[in-house]
Tab-separated table of C-alpha atoms in Angstrom:
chain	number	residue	atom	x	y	z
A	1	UNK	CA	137.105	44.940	118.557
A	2	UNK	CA	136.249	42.590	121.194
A	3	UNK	CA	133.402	43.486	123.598
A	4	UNK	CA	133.407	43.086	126.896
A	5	UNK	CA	129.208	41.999	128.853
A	6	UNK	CA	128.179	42.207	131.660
A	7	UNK	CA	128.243	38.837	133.044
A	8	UNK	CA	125.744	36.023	132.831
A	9	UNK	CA	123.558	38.327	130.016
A	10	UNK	CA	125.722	37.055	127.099
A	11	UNK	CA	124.034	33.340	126.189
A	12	UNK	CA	124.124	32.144	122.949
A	13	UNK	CA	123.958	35.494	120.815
A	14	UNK	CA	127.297	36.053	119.966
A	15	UNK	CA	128.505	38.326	116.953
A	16	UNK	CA	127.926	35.567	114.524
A	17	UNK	CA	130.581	36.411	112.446
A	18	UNK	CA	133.927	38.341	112.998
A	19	UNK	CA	134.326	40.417	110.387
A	20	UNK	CA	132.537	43.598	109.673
A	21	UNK	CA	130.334	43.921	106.578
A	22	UNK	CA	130.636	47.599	106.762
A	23	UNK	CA	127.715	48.574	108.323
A	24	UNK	CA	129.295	49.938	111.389
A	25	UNK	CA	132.417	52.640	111.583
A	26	UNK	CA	135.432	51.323	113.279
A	27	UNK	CA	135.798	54.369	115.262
A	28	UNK	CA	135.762	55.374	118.774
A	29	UNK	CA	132.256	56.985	118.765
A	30	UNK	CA	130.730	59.467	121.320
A	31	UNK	CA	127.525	58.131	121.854
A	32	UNK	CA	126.460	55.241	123.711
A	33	UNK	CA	129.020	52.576	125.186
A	34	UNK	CA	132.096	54.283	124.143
A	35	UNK	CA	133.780	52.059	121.149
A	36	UNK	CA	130.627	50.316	120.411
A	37	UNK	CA	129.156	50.722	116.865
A	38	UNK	CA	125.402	50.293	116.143
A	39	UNK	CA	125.600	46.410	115.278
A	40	UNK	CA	127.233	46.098	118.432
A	41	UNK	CA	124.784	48.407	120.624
A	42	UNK	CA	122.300	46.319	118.759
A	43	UNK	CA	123.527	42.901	119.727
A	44	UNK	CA	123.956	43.791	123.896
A	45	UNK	CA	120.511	44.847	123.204
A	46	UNK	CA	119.501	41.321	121.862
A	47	UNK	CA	121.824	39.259	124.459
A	48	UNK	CA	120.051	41.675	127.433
A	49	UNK	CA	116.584	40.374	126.238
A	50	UNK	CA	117.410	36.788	125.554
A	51	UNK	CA	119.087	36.855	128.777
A	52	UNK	CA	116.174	38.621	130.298
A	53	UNK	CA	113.286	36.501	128.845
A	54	UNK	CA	112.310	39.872	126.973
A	55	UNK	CA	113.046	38.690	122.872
A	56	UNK	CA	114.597	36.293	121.272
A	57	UNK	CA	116.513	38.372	118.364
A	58	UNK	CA	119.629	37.303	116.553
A	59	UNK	CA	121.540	38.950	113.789
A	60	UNK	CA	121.905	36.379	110.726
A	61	UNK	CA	125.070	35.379	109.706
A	62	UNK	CA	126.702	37.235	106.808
A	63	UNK	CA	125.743	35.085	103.933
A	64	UNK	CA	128.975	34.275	102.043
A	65	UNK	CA	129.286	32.299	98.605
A	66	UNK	CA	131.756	29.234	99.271
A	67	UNK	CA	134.078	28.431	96.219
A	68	UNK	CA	136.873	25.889	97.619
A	69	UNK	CA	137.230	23.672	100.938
A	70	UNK	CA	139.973	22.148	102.156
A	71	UNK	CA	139.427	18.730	104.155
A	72	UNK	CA	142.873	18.216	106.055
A	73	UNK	CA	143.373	14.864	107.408
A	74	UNK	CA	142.930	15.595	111.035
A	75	UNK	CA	141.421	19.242	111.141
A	76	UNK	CA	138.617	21.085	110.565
A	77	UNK	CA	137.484	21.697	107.362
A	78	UNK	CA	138.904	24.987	105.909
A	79	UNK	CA	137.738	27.137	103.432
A	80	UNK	CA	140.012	28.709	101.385
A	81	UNK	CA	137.934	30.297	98.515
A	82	UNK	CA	134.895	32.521	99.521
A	83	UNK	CA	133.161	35.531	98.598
A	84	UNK	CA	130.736	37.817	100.275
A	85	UNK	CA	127.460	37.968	99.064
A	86	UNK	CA	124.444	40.212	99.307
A	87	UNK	CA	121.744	39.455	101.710
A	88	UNK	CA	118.515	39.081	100.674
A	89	UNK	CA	116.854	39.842	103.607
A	90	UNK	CA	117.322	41.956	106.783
A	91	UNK	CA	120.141	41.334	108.986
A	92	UNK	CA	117.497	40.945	112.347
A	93	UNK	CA	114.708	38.695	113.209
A	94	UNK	CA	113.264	37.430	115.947
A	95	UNK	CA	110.148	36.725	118.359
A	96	UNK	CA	108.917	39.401	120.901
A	97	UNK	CA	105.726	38.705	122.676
A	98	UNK	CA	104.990	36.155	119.883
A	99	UNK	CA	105.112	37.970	117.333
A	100	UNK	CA	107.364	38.140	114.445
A	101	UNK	CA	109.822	41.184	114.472
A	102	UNK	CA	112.044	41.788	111.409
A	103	UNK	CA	114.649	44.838	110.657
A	104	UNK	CA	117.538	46.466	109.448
A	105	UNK	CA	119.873	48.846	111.527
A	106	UNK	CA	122.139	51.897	109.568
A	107	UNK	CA	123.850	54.674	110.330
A	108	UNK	CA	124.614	58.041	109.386
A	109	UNK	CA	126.619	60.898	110.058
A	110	UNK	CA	124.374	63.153	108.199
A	111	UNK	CA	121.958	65.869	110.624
A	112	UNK	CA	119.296	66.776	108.240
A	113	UNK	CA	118.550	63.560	106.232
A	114	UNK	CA	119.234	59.781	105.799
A	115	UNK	CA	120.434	58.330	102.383
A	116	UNK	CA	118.277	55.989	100.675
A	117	UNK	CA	121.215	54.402	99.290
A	118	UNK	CA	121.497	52.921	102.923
A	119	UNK	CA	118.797	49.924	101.701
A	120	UNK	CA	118.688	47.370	99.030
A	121	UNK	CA	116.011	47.299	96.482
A	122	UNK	CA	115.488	43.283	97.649
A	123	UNK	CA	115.442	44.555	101.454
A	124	UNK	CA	112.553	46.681	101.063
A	125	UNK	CA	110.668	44.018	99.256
A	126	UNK	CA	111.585	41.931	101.795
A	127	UNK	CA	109.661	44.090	104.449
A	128	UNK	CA	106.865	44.268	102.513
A	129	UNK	CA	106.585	40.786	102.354
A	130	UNK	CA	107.045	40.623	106.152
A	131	UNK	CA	104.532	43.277	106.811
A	132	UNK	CA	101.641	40.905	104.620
A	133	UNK	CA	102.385	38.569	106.441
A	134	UNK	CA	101.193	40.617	109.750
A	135	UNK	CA	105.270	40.382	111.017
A	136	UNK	CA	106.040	43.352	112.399
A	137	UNK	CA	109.206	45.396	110.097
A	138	UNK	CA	111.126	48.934	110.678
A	139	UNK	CA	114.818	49.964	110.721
A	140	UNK	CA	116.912	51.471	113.358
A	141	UNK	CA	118.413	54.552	112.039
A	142	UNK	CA	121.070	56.237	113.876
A	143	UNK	CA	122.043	59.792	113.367
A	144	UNK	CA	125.579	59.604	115.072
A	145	UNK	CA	126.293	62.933	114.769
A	146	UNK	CA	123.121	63.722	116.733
A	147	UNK	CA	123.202	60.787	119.087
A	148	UNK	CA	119.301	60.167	117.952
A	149	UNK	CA	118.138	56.595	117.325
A	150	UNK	CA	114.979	56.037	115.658
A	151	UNK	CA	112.897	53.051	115.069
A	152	UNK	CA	110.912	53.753	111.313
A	153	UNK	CA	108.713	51.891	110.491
A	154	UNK	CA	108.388	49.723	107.238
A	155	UNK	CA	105.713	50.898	105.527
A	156	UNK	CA	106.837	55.018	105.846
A	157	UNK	CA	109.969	53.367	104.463
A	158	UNK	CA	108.217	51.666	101.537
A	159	UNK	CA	106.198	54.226	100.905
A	160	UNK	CA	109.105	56.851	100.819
A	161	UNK	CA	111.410	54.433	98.590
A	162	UNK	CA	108.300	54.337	96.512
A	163	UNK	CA	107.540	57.986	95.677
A	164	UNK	CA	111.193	58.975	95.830
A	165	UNK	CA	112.419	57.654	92.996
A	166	UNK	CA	113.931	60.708	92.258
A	167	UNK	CA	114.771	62.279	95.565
A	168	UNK	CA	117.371	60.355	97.264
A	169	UNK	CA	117.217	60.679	101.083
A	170	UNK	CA	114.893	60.705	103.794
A	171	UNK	CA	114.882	64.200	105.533
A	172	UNK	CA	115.366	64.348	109.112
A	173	UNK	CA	111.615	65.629	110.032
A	174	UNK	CA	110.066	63.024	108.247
A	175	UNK	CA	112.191	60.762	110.020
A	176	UNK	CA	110.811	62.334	113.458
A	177	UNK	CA	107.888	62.886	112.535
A	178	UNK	CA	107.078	59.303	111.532
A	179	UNK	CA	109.349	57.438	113.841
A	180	UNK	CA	109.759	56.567	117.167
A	181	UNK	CA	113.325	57.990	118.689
A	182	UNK	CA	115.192	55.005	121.005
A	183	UNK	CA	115.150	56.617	124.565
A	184	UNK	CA	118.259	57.311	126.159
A	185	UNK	CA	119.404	53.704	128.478
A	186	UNK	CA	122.251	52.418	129.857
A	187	UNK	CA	121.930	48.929	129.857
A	188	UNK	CA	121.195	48.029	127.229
A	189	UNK	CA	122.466	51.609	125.453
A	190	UNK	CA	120.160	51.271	122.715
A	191	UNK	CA	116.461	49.756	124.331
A	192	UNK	CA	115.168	49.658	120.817
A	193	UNK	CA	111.895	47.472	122.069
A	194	UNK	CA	110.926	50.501	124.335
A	195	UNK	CA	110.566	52.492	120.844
A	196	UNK	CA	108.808	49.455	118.623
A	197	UNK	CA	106.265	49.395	121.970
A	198	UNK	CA	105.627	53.225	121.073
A	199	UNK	CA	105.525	51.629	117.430
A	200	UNK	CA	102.754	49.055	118.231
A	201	UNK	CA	100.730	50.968	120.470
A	202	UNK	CA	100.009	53.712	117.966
A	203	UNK	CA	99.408	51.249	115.344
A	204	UNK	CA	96.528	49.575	117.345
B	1	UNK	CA	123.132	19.700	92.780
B	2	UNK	CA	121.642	21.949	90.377
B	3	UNK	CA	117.688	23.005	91.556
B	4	UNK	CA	115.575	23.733	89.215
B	5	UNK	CA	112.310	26.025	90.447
B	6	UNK	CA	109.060	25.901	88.799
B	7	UNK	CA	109.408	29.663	86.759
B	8	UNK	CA	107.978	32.176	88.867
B	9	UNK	CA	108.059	31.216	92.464
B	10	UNK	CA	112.160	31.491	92.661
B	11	UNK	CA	111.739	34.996	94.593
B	12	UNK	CA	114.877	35.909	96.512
B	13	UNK	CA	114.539	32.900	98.675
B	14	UNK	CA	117.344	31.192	97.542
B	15	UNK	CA	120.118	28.992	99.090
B	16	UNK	CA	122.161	30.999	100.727
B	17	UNK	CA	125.388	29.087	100.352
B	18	UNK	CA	126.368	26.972	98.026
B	19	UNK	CA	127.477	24.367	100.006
B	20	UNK	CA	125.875	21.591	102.038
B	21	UNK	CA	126.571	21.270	105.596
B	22	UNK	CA	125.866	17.363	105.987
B	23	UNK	CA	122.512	17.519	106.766
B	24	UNK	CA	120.878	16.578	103.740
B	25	UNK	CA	122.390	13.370	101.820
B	26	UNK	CA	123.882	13.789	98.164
B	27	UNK	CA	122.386	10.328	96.658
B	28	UNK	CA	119.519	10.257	94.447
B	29	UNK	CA	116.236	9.735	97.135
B	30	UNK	CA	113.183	7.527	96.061
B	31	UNK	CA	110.745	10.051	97.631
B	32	UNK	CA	109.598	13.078	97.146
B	33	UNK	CA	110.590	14.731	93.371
B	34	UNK	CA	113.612	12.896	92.494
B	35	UNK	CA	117.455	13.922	93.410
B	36	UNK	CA	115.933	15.895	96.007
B	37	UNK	CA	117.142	16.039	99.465
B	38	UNK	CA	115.153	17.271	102.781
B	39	UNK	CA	117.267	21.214	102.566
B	40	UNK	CA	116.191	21.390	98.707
B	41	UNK	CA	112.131	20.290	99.841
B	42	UNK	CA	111.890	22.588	102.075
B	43	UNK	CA	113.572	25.862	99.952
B	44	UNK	CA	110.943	24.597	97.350
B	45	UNK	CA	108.192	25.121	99.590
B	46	UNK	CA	109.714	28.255	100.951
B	47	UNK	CA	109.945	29.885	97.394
B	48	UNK	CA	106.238	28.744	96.978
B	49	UNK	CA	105.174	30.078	100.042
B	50	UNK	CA	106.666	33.366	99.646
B	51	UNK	CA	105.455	33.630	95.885
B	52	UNK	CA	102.271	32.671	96.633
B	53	UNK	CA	102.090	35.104	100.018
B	54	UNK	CA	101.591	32.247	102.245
B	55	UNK	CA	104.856	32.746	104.668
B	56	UNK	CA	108.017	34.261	104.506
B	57	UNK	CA	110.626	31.885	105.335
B	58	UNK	CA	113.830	31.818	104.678
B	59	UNK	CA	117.162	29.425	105.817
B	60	UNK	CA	119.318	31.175	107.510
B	61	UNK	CA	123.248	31.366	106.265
B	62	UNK	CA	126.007	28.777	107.275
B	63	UNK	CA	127.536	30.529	109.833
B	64	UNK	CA	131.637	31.332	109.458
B	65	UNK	CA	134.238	32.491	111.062
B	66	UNK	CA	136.185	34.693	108.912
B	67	UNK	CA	140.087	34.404	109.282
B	68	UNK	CA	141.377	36.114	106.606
B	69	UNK	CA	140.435	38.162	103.834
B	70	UNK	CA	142.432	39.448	100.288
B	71	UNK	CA	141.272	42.487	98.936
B	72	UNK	CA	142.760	42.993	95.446
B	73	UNK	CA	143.072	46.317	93.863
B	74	UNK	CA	140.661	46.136	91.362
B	75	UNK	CA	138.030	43.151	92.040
B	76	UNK	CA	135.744	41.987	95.272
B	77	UNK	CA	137.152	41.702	98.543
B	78	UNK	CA	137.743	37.373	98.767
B	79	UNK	CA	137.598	35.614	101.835
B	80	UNK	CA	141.139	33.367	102.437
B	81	UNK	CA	140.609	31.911	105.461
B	82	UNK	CA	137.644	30.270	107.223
B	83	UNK	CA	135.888	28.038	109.189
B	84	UNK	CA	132.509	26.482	109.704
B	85	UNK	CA	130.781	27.475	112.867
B	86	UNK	CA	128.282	25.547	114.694
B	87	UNK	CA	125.007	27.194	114.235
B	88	UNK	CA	123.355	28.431	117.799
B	89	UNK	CA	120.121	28.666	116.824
B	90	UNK	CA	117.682	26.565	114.266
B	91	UNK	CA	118.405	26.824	110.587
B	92	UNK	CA	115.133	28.272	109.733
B	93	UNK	CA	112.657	31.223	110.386
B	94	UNK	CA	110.194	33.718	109.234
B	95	UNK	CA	106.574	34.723	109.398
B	96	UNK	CA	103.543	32.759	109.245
B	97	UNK	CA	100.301	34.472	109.284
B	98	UNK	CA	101.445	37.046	111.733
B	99	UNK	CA	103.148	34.728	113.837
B	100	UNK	CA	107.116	33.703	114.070
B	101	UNK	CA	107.642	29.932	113.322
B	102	UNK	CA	111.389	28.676	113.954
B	103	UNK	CA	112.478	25.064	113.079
B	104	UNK	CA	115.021	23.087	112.272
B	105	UNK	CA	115.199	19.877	109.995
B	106	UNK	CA	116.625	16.414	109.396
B	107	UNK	CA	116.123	13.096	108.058
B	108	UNK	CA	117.092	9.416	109.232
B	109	UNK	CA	117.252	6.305	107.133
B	110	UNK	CA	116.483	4.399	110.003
B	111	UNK	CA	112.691	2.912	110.405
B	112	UNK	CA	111.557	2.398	114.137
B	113	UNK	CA	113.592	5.811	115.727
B	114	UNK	CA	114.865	8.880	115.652
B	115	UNK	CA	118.592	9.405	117.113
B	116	UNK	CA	118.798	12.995	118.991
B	117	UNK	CA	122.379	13.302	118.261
B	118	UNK	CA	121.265	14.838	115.808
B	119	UNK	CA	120.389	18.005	117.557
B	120	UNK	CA	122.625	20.455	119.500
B	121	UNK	CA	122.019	21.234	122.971
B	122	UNK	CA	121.863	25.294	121.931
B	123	UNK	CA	119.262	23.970	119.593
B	124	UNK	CA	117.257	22.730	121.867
B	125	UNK	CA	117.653	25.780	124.090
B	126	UNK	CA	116.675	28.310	121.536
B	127	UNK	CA	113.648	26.266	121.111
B	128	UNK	CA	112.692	26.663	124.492
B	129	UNK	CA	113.489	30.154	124.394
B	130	UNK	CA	111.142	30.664	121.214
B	131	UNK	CA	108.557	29.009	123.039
B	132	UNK	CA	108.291	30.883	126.055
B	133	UNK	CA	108.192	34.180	123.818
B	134	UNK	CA	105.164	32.369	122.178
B	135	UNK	CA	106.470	31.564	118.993
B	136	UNK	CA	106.017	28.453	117.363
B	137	UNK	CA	108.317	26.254	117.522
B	138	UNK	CA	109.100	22.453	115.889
B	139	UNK	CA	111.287	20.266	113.941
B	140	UNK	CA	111.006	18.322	110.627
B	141	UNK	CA	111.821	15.224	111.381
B	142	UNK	CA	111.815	12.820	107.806
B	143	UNK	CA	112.047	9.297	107.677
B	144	UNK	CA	113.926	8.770	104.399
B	145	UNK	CA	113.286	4.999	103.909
B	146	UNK	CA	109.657	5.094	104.769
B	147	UNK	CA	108.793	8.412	102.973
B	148	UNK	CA	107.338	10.243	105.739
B	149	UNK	CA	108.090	13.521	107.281
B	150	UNK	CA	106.386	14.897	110.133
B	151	UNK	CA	106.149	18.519	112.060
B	152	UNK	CA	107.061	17.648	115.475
B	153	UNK	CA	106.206	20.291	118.243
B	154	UNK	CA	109.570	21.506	119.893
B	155	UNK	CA	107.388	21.121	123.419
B	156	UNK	CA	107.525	17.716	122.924
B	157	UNK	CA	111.188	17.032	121.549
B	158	UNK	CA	112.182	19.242	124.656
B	159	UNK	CA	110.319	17.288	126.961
B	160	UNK	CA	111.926	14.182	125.515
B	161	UNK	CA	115.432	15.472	125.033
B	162	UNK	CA	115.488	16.123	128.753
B	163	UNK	CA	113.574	12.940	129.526
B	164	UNK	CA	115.621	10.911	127.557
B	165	UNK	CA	119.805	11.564	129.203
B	166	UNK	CA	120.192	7.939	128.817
B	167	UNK	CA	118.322	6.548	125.640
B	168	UNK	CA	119.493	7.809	122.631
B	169	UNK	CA	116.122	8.053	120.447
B	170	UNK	CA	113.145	9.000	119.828
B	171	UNK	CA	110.910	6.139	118.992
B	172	UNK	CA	108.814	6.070	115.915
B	173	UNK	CA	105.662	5.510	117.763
B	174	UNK	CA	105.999	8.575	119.166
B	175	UNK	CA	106.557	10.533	116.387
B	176	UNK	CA	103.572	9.107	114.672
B	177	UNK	CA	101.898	10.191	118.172
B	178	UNK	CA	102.769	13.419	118.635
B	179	UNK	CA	103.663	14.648	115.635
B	180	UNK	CA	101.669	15.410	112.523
B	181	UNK	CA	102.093	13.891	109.376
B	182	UNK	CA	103.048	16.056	105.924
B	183	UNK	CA	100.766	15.262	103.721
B	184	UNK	CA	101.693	14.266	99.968
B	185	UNK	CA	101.850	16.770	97.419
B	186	UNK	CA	102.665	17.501	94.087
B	187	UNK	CA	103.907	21.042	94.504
B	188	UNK	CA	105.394	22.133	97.110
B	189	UNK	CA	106.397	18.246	97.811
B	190	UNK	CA	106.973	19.163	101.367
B	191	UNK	CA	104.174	21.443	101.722
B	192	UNK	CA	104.853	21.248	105.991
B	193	UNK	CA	102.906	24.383	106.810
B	194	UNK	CA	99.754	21.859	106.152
B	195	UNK	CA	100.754	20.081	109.163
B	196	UNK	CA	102.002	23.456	111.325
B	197	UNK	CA	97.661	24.002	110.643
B	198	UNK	CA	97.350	20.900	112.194
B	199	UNK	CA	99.378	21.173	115.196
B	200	UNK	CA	98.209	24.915	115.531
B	201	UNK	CA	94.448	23.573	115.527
B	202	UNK	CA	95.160	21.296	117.878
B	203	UNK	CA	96.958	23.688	120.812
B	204	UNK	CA	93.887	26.148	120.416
């Protein structure tokens, strides 16, 4: 899918790599930009603040596990053996306002709850390094079917994975209750900063 | 080249592909723990940092552009096609006592300067960009034959790397100048966030 932005907001924060990891559905959706997915709503959202002196955020690459290369005489090198591997981190990080912003965006087409199974046991330690470090860490969770964005915060998340050992989703009210939904915007569609600002202000 | 980590402080900060993208040299170095190269130093002090909750800062993924992919019947999905991509941003960032640091790194043989060919112009500009979000921003800049590697603030390689259209280098001198020495040590061997005190102390 390519996507088309508006001009002179796209700088250097391209879709680093251009394959899906499965993360976003392929289908037309009905929220937002029509077409565009949640990494994609996520990644005008990051090219709108680079461009606007707002954030610096970019998604990191997918890491990938490199077997064989092929040096031909006079090309680029090619690799012809690799494997996708799991991240150990979040897929976002970035500066805002100078200080250190870290997350993970998933979706859902549940209404009444959000799957656990969504994170990685190493991705929730990850945040909870970030957050003793003082970095700032949430997710974006979108409930498609609702059109609701939320950002939810780190340590709910931690402390949810934590007690729900059992229990395997995060219901919906919890998710309201404790997060901060994404306003409705049209450029960028999904404004997540306006939320973490809700974020941050309660959490002074 | 096979790493091996004190037992303990290899958290999930390892090297994220398994290749080397020609910034750190293969050979057998004189400095530092032996067979160790600038990338491998600095993942060493990464995994020490994180284990001992000083930072968390991890190197980013090679960045690819996926061509094709297989995906057999019965075993995980296996990448055909690819190519390298040049990176747009630094190779490494993370948290640091609340606040983002972002920085790249390389190493010269040569004594009396440091070429900056050996930085991309998007490099440069996503330093400035970190900046003026007030992160902090610098390079590691190591001089292989003399066994020195400094933290050099990205304020003043900008400065220079617009400066400098026609000369090719940063001199030594300058380095020594505006940089600030890493100081020896045992374990980490590069522990650089030592000098990132240094230079913080010094902009308050």
């Amino acid at each position: 899918m390519t996507i088309k932005y508006p001009a002179g907001t796209r700088q250097n924060n391209s879709v680093q790599n251009t394959i899906r990891t499965g993360k976003t559905t392929k289908k037309a959706l009905t929220f937002g930009k029509r077409g565009m997915g949640l990494e994609d709503e996520i990644n005008e959202a990051n090219d709108y603040y680079l461009a606007n002196r707002l954030a610096v955020v970019h998604k990191k690459p997918t890491p990938i596990t490199i077997v064989k290369v092929d040096y031909p005489a006079r090309a680029a090198a090619k690799i012809t053996e690799a494997y996708f591997k799991q991240a150990s981190t979040t897929d976002y990080n970035g500066v805002y306002q100078g200080r250190y912003i870290d997350f993970d965006a998933k979706e859902t087409k549940n209404k009444t709850s959000f799957p656990l199974k969504n994170f990685h046991p190493h991705q929730i330690t990850h945040l909870a390094n970030i957050l003793s470090q003082g970095g700032i860490g949430f997710v974006i969770i979108k409930f498609t079917t609702l059109n609701e964005g939320y950002v939810y915060p780190a340590s709910s998340l931690i402390k949810q994975w934590q007690d729900l050992k059992g229990k395997q989703s995060i219901s919906y009210r919890d998710i309201v209750a404790q997060g901060y939904l994404i306003p409705e915007s049209l450029n960028p569609s999904l404004d997540y900063l306006k939320a973490v600002d809700l974020m941050l202000e309660s959490l002074k």
